Amino acid sequence: MAEIGLRGSAVRDPEQREAQRRRILAAAAEVFARKGYEAATMEDIAAQMGVSKGVLYYQFRSKQELVVETRRATSGAAVDRLTEIVQRPGSARVRIEAALRDLAAAAFDPLAKHVILLPVLHGLDQRYLDEVRTIERRYERLLETLLREGVAEGSLVVDDVKLTAFTLIRACFGPAVWYRPDGGLDEFQIVDRLVAHLLRSITA
């Protein structure tokens, strides 16, 4: 059975449609990061892609649906990666380092940057806000689980697991705000030094 698009027409090439969907998400993420959710318009996103608004509305019903999908794509992928890290064999200390490296690298990912720069989405309907927060809480709980494992094995010293998890997340996201390509350090050096600093703050 042929796939049906939002406007009720058959999708002739699902692979092409999915590729276009990814391009829309990338363009939307860049516009949201630059202008903010409330100021950004579907016209801005279409202009970023060099297409008409109709291309966007073929895939997404509204700006709200589009911003939720960009966050689902980025935050959901981060949850999947952290789940894999948590489930690895070995010490919690080694796995928390892997988790922090993955998290810090996200600060340099163009698709993830709008999630970092727009932690609160004013203007979203409550059901959309709830969906976004559900994904984000899954990540927070996984990181808290890993921290508790480290405390239990004696490799980490954490007084307040929830506070520490939130602090680590925000610290790893910091470079998204202040990093400049013409600075003294490249992305990899920043990730190395930032992770090393954070590990020192929680290592027994």
PDB file of C-alpha atoms in Angstrom:
ATOM      1  CA  MET A   1       0.000   0.000   0.000  1.00  0.00           C
ATOM      2  CA  ALA A   2       1.347   3.419  -0.961  1.00  0.00           C
ATOM      3  CA  GLU A   3       2.287   5.853   1.795  1.00  0.00           C
ATOM      4  CA  ILE A   4      -0.074   8.832   2.075  1.00  0.00           C
ATOM      5  CA  GLY A   5       1.217  12.355   2.741  1.00  0.00           C
ATOM      6  CA  LEU A   6      -0.397  14.978   4.986  1.00  0.00           C
ATOM      7  CA  ARG A   7      -2.381  16.404   2.067  1.00  0.00           C
ATOM      8  CA  GLY A   8      -3.880  13.025   1.204  1.00  0.00           C
ATOM      9  CA  SER A   9      -1.791  12.313  -1.887  1.00  0.00           C
ATOM     10  CA  ALA A  10       0.255   9.178  -2.368  1.00  0.00           C
ATOM     11  CA  VAL A  11       3.975   9.465  -1.657  1.00  0.00           C
ATOM     12  CA  ARG A  12       5.721   8.283  -4.811  1.00  0.00           C
ATOM     13  CA  ASP A  13       9.227   8.010  -3.384  1.00  0.00           C
ATOM     14  CA  PRO A  14       9.336   7.414   0.408  1.00  0.00           C
ATOM     15  CA  GLU A  15      13.153   7.614   0.458  1.00  0.00           C
ATOM     16  CA  GLN A  16      13.108  10.996  -1.254  1.00  0.00           C
ATOM     17  CA  ARG A  17      10.398  12.167   1.149  1.00  0.00           C
ATOM     18  CA  GLU A  18      12.486  11.087   4.154  1.00  0.00           C
ATOM     19  CA  ALA A  19      15.575  12.852   2.759  1.00  0.00           C
ATOM     20  CA  GLN A  20      13.524  16.013   2.298  1.00  0.00           C
ATOM     21  CA  ARG A  21      12.182  15.651   5.833  1.00  0.00           C
ATOM     22  CA  ARG A  22      15.730  15.556   7.199  1.00  0.00           C
ATOM     23  CA  ARG A  23      16.624  18.694   5.230  1.00  0.00           C
ATOM     24  CA  ILE A  24      13.582  20.471   6.632  1.00  0.00           C
ATOM     25  CA  LEU A  25      14.554  19.512  10.195  1.00  0.00           C
ATOM     26  CA  ALA A  26      18.120  20.756   9.652  1.00  0.00           C
ATOM     27  CA  ALA A  27      16.893  24.062   8.233  1.00  0.00           C
ATOM     28  CA  ALA A  28      14.342  24.477  11.008  1.00  0.00           C
ATOM     29  CA  ALA A  29      16.917  23.761  13.707  1.00  0.00           C
ATOM     30  CA  GLU A  30      19.225  26.428  12.283  1.00  0.00           C
ATOM     31  CA  VAL A  31      16.441  29.006  12.109  1.00  0.00           C
ATOM     32  CA  PHE A  32      15.174  28.209  15.613  1.00  0.00           C
ATOM     33  CA  ALA A  33      18.715  28.503  17.006  1.00  0.00           C
ATOM     34  CA  ARG A  34      19.267  31.850  15.272  1.00  0.00           C
ATOM     35  CA  LYS A  35      15.900  33.563  15.769  1.00  0.00           C
ATOM     36  CA  GLY A  36      14.253  31.699  18.644  1.00  0.00           C
ATOM     37  CA  TYR A  37      11.067  29.685  18.413  1.00  0.00           C
ATOM     38  CA  GLU A  38       8.548  32.508  18.760  1.00  0.00           C
ATOM     39  CA  ALA A  39      10.226  34.829  16.247  1.00  0.00           C
ATOM     40  CA  ALA A  40      10.890  32.120  13.666  1.00  0.00           C
ATOM     41  CA  THR A  41       8.280  31.575  10.952  1.00  0.00           C
ATOM     42  CA  MET A  42       7.589  28.870   8.411  1.00  0.00           C
ATOM     43  CA  GLU A  43       8.563  31.464   5.788  1.00  0.00           C
ATOM     44  CA  ASP A  44      11.992  31.785   7.435  1.00  0.00           C
ATOM     45  CA  ILE A  45      12.486  28.014   7.367  1.00  0.00           C
ATOM     46  CA  ALA A  46      11.367  27.764   3.750  1.00  0.00           C
ATOM     47  CA  ALA A  47      13.761  30.595   2.832  1.00  0.00           C
ATOM     48  CA  GLN A  48      16.585  28.783   4.636  1.00  0.00           C
ATOM     49  CA  MET A  49      15.939  25.788   2.379  1.00  0.00           C
ATOM     50  CA  GLY A  50      15.242  27.839  -0.738  1.00  0.00           C
ATOM     51  CA  VAL A  51      11.800  26.294  -1.208  1.00  0.00           C
ATOM     52  CA  SER A  52       8.155  27.313  -0.886  1.00  0.00           C
ATOM     53  CA  LYS A  53       6.131  26.989   2.314  1.00  0.00           C
ATOM     54  CA  GLY A  54       4.104  24.302   0.615  1.00  0.00           C
ATOM     55  CA  VAL A  55       7.082  21.955   0.820  1.00  0.00           C
ATOM     56  CA  LEU A  56       7.075  22.332   4.604  1.00  0.00           C
ATOM     57  CA  TYR A  57       3.334  21.913   4.959  1.00  0.00           C
ATOM     58  CA  TYR A  58       3.463  18.744   2.886  1.00  0.00           C
ATOM     59  CA  GLN A  59       5.454  17.181   5.740  1.00  0.00           C
ATOM     60  CA  PHE A  60       4.405  19.150   8.846  1.00  0.00           C
ATOM     61  CA  ARG A  61       1.060  20.641   9.857  1.00  0.00           C
ATOM     62  CA  SER A  62       2.439  23.553  11.885  1.00  0.00           C
ATOM     63  CA  LYS A  63       5.492  25.247  13.336  1.00  0.00           C
ATOM     64  CA  GLN A  64       4.742  23.593  16.659  1.00  0.00           C
ATOM     65  CA  GLU A  65       4.762  20.142  15.092  1.00  0.00           C
ATOM     66  CA  LEU A  66       8.012  20.982  13.313  1.00  0.00           C
ATOM     67  CA  VAL A  67       9.857  22.194  16.413  1.00  0.00           C
ATOM     68  CA  VAL A  68       8.710  19.163  18.398  1.00  0.00           C
ATOM     69  CA  GLU A  69       9.966  16.897  15.625  1.00  0.00           C
ATOM     70  CA  THR A  70      13.373  18.597  15.577  1.00  0.00           C
ATOM     71  CA  ARG A  71      13.645  18.059  19.321  1.00  0.00           C
ATOM     72  CA  ARG A  72      12.409  14.502  19.052  1.00  0.00           C
ATOM     73  CA  ALA A  73      15.062  13.813  16.434  1.00  0.00           C
ATOM     74  CA  THR A  74      17.931  15.317  18.426  1.00  0.00           C
ATOM     75  CA  SER A  75      16.950  14.503  22.007  1.00  0.00           C
ATOM     76  CA  GLY A  76      15.608  11.096  21.039  1.00  0.00           C
ATOM     77  CA  ALA A  77      18.890  10.218  19.342  1.00  0.00           C
ATOM     78  CA  ALA A  78      20.780  11.393  22.434  1.00  0.00           C
ATOM     79  CA  VAL A  79      18.618   9.128  24.612  1.00  0.00           C
ATOM     80  CA  ASP A  80      19.367   6.182  22.328  1.00  0.00           C
ATOM     81  CA  ARG A  81      23.112   6.821  22.507  1.00  0.00           C
ATOM     82  CA  LEU A  82      23.073   7.207  26.284  1.00  0.00           C
ATOM     83  CA  THR A  83      21.010   4.035  26.660  1.00  0.00           C
ATOM     84  CA  GLU A  84      23.702   2.148  24.750  1.00  0.00           C
ATOM     85  CA  ILE A  85      26.437   3.660  26.946  1.00  0.00           C
ATOM     86  CA  VAL A  86      24.603   2.808  30.177  1.00  0.00           C
ATOM     87  CA  GLN A  87      24.183  -0.796  29.060  1.00  0.00           C
ATOM     88  CA  ARG A  88      27.869  -1.315  28.236  1.00  0.00           C
ATOM     89  CA  PRO A  89      29.927  -3.598  30.452  1.00  0.00           C
ATOM     90  CA  GLY A  90      32.654  -2.068  32.594  1.00  0.00           C
ATOM     91  CA  SER A  91      32.959   0.508  35.315  1.00  0.00           C
ATOM     92  CA  ALA A  92      30.547   3.374  35.737  1.00  0.00           C
ATOM     93  CA  ARG A  93      33.532   5.745  35.737  1.00  0.00           C
ATOM     94  CA  VAL A  94      34.460   4.731  32.183  1.00  0.00           C
ATOM     95  CA  ARG A  95      30.860   4.907  31.023  1.00  0.00           C
ATOM     96  CA  ILE A  96      30.220   8.313  32.580  1.00  0.00           C
ATOM     97  CA  GLU A  97      33.238   9.636  30.677  1.00  0.00           C
ATOM     98  CA  ALA A  98      31.791   8.252  27.437  1.00  0.00           C
ATOM     99  CA  ALA A  99      28.432   9.832  28.268  1.00  0.00           C
ATOM    100  CA  LEU A 100      29.989  13.239  28.951  1.00  0.00           C
ATOM    101  CA  ARG A 101      32.007  13.107  25.733  1.00  0.00           C
ATOM    102  CA  ASP A 102      28.893  12.359  23.732  1.00  0.00           C
ATOM    103  CA  LEU A 103      26.998  15.128  25.496  1.00  0.00           C
ATOM    104  CA  ALA A 104      29.755  17.710  25.036  1.00  0.00           C
ATOM    105  CA  ALA A 105      30.072  16.864  21.346  1.00  0.00           C
ATOM    106  CA  ALA A 106      26.383  17.727  20.920  1.00  0.00           C
ATOM    107  CA  ALA A 107      27.239  21.384  21.577  1.00  0.00           C
ATOM    108  CA  PHE A 108      28.877  21.430  18.135  1.00  0.00           C
ATOM    109  CA  ASP A 109      26.078  19.623  16.291  1.00  0.00           C
ATOM    110  CA  PRO A 110      24.062  22.115  14.198  1.00  0.00           C
ATOM    111  CA  LEU A 111      20.879  20.045  14.515  1.00  0.00           C
ATOM    112  CA  ALA A 112      21.193  19.839  18.308  1.00  0.00           C
ATOM    113  CA  LYS A 113      22.177  23.449  18.854  1.00  0.00           C
ATOM    114  CA  HIS A 114      18.629  24.837  18.908  1.00  0.00           C
ATOM    115  CA  VAL A 115      17.721  22.375  21.673  1.00  0.00           C
ATOM    116  CA  ILE A 116      20.611  23.715  23.729  1.00  0.00           C
ATOM    117  CA  LEU A 117      19.929  27.382  23.023  1.00  0.00           C
ATOM    118  CA  LEU A 118      16.157  27.076  23.546  1.00  0.00           C
ATOM    119  CA  PRO A 119      15.764  25.041  26.750  1.00  0.00           C
ATOM    120  CA  VAL A 120      12.250  26.409  27.325  1.00  0.00           C
ATOM    121  CA  LEU A 121       9.822  26.720  24.436  1.00  0.00           C
ATOM    122  CA  HIS A 122       7.480  29.608  25.196  1.00  0.00           C
ATOM    123  CA  GLY A 123       4.441  29.549  22.949  1.00  0.00           C
ATOM    124  CA  LEU A 124       4.093  25.778  22.643  1.00  0.00           C
ATOM    125  CA  ASP A 125       0.783  24.143  23.505  1.00  0.00           C
ATOM    126  CA  GLN A 126       0.922  22.122  26.721  1.00  0.00           C
ATOM    127  CA  ARG A 127       0.673  18.766  24.946  1.00  0.00           C
ATOM    128  CA  TYR A 128       3.735  19.612  22.871  1.00  0.00           C
ATOM    129  CA  LEU A 129       5.613  20.829  25.933  1.00  0.00           C
ATOM    130  CA  ASP A 130       4.765  17.597  27.725  1.00  0.00           C
ATOM    131  CA  GLU A 131       6.085  15.553  24.824  1.00  0.00           C
ATOM    132  CA  VAL A 132       9.361  17.478  24.732  1.00  0.00           C
ATOM    133  CA  ARG A 133       9.861  17.204  28.481  1.00  0.00           C
ATOM    134  CA  THR A 134       9.124  13.459  28.443  1.00  0.00           C
ATOM    135  CA  ILE A 135      12.051  12.913  26.095  1.00  0.00           C
ATOM    136  CA  GLU A 136      14.354  15.187  28.089  1.00  0.00           C
ATOM    137  CA  ARG A 137      13.456  13.501  31.383  1.00  0.00           C
ATOM    138  CA  ARG A 138      14.339  10.106  29.920  1.00  0.00           C
ATOM    139  CA  TYR A 139      17.855  11.410  29.288  1.00  0.00           C
ATOM    140  CA  GLU A 140      18.132  12.917  32.761  1.00  0.00           C
ATOM    141  CA  ARG A 141      17.013   9.674  34.428  1.00  0.00           C
ATOM    142  CA  LEU A 142      19.539   7.623  32.456  1.00  0.00           C
ATOM    143  CA  LEU A 143      22.364   9.946  33.468  1.00  0.00           C
ATOM    144  CA  GLU A 144      21.207   9.793  37.091  1.00  0.00           C
ATOM    145  CA  THR A 145      21.259   5.989  36.903  1.00  0.00           C
ATOM    146  CA  LEU A 146      24.852   6.070  35.704  1.00  0.00           C
ATOM    147  CA  LEU A 147      25.869   8.477  38.466  1.00  0.00           C
ATOM    148  CA  ARG A 148      24.288   6.255  41.105  1.00  0.00           C
ATOM    149  CA  GLU A 149      26.224   3.274  39.740  1.00  0.00           C
ATOM    150  CA  GLY A 150      29.437   5.267  40.070  1.00  0.00           C
ATOM    151  CA  VAL A 151      28.639   6.182  43.676  1.00  0.00           C
ATOM    152  CA  ALA A 152      27.821   2.540  44.460  1.00  0.00           C
ATOM    153  CA  GLU A 153      31.107   1.280  43.033  1.00  0.00           C
ATOM    154  CA  GLY A 154      33.043   4.004  44.855  1.00  0.00           C
ATOM    155  CA  SER A 155      34.480   5.694  41.764  1.00  0.00           C
ATOM    156  CA  LEU A 156      32.316   8.821  41.961  1.00  0.00           C
ATOM    157  CA  VAL A 157      31.468  11.243  44.754  1.00  0.00           C
ATOM    158  CA  VAL A 158      28.042  12.810  44.240  1.00  0.00           C
ATOM    159  CA  ASP A 159      26.026  14.404  47.038  1.00  0.00           C
ATOM    160  CA  ASP A 160      22.878  15.169  45.026  1.00  0.00           C
ATOM    161  CA  VAL A 161      22.401  12.986  41.945  1.00  0.00           C
ATOM    162  CA  LYS A 162      19.652  15.064  40.318  1.00  0.00           C
ATOM    163  CA  LEU A 163      21.486  18.351  40.820  1.00  0.00           C
ATOM    164  CA  THR A 164      24.735  16.855  39.543  1.00  0.00           C
ATOM    165  CA  ALA A 165      23.078  15.406  36.434  1.00  0.00           C
ATOM    166  CA  PHE A 166      21.497  18.758  35.582  1.00  0.00           C
ATOM    167  CA  THR A 167      24.765  20.610  36.210  1.00  0.00           C
ATOM    168  CA  LEU A 168      26.738  18.222  33.986  1.00  0.00           C
ATOM    169  CA  ILE A 169      24.212  18.577  31.174  1.00  0.00           C
ATOM    170  CA  ARG A 170      24.263  22.372  31.238  1.00  0.00           C
ATOM    171  CA  ALA A 171      28.063  22.490  31.528  1.00  0.00           C
ATOM    172  CA  CYS A 172      28.483  20.226  28.497  1.00  0.00           C
ATOM    173  CA  PHE A 173      26.140  22.447  26.521  1.00  0.00           C
ATOM    174  CA  GLY A 174      28.105  25.603  27.372  1.00  0.00           C
ATOM    175  CA  PRO A 175      30.275  25.687  24.228  1.00  0.00           C
ATOM    176  CA  ALA A 176      27.145  26.024  22.079  1.00  0.00           C
ATOM    177  CA  VAL A 177      26.831  29.535  23.511  1.00  0.00           C
ATOM    178  CA  TRP A 178      30.413  30.796  23.544  1.00  0.00           C
ATOM    179  CA  TYR A 179      32.460  28.721  21.073  1.00  0.00           C
ATOM    180  CA  ARG A 180      33.947  30.522  18.062  1.00  0.00           C
ATOM    181  CA  PRO A 181      35.837  28.693  15.278  1.00  0.00           C
ATOM    182  CA  ASP A 182      38.570  31.346  15.329  1.00  0.00           C
ATOM    183  CA  GLY A 183      39.292  30.800  19.030  1.00  0.00           C
ATOM    184  CA  GLY A 184      42.397  29.197  20.467  1.00  0.00           C
ATOM    185  CA  LEU A 185      40.978  25.659  20.760  1.00  0.00           C
ATOM    186  CA  ASP A 186      39.224  23.417  18.281  1.00  0.00           C
ATOM    187  CA  GLU A 187      36.105  21.366  19.027  1.00  0.00           C
ATOM    188  CA  PHE A 188      38.010  18.219  19.988  1.00  0.00           C
ATOM    189  CA  GLN A 189      40.322  20.054  22.391  1.00  0.00           C
ATOM    190  CA  ILE A 190      37.359  21.737  24.054  1.00  0.00           C
ATOM    191  CA  VAL A 191      35.548  18.413  24.509  1.00  0.00           C
ATOM    192  CA  ASP A 192      38.707  16.809  25.964  1.00  0.00           C
ATOM    193  CA  ARG A 193      39.359  19.598  28.449  1.00  0.00           C
ATOM    194  CA  LEU A 194      35.741  20.123  29.418  1.00  0.00           C
ATOM    195  CA  VAL A 195      35.164  16.414  30.091  1.00  0.00           C
ATOM    196  CA  ALA A 196      38.409  16.140  32.070  1.00  0.00           C
ATOM    197  CA  HIS A 197      37.384  19.112  34.217  1.00  0.00           C
ATOM    198  CA  LEU A 198      33.919  17.720  34.874  1.00  0.00           C
ATOM    199  CA  LEU A 199      35.277  14.282  35.747  1.00  0.00           C
ATOM    200  CA  ARG A 200      37.650  15.795  38.296  1.00  0.00           C
ATOM    201  CA  SER A 201      34.687  17.408  40.014  1.00  0.00           C
ATOM    202  CA  ILE A 202      32.910  14.082  40.618  1.00  0.00           C
ATOM    203  CA  THR A 203      35.714  11.494  40.757  1.00  0.00           C
ATOM    204  CA  ALA A 204      36.498   9.936  44.122  1.00  0.00           C
TER     205      ALA A 204
END
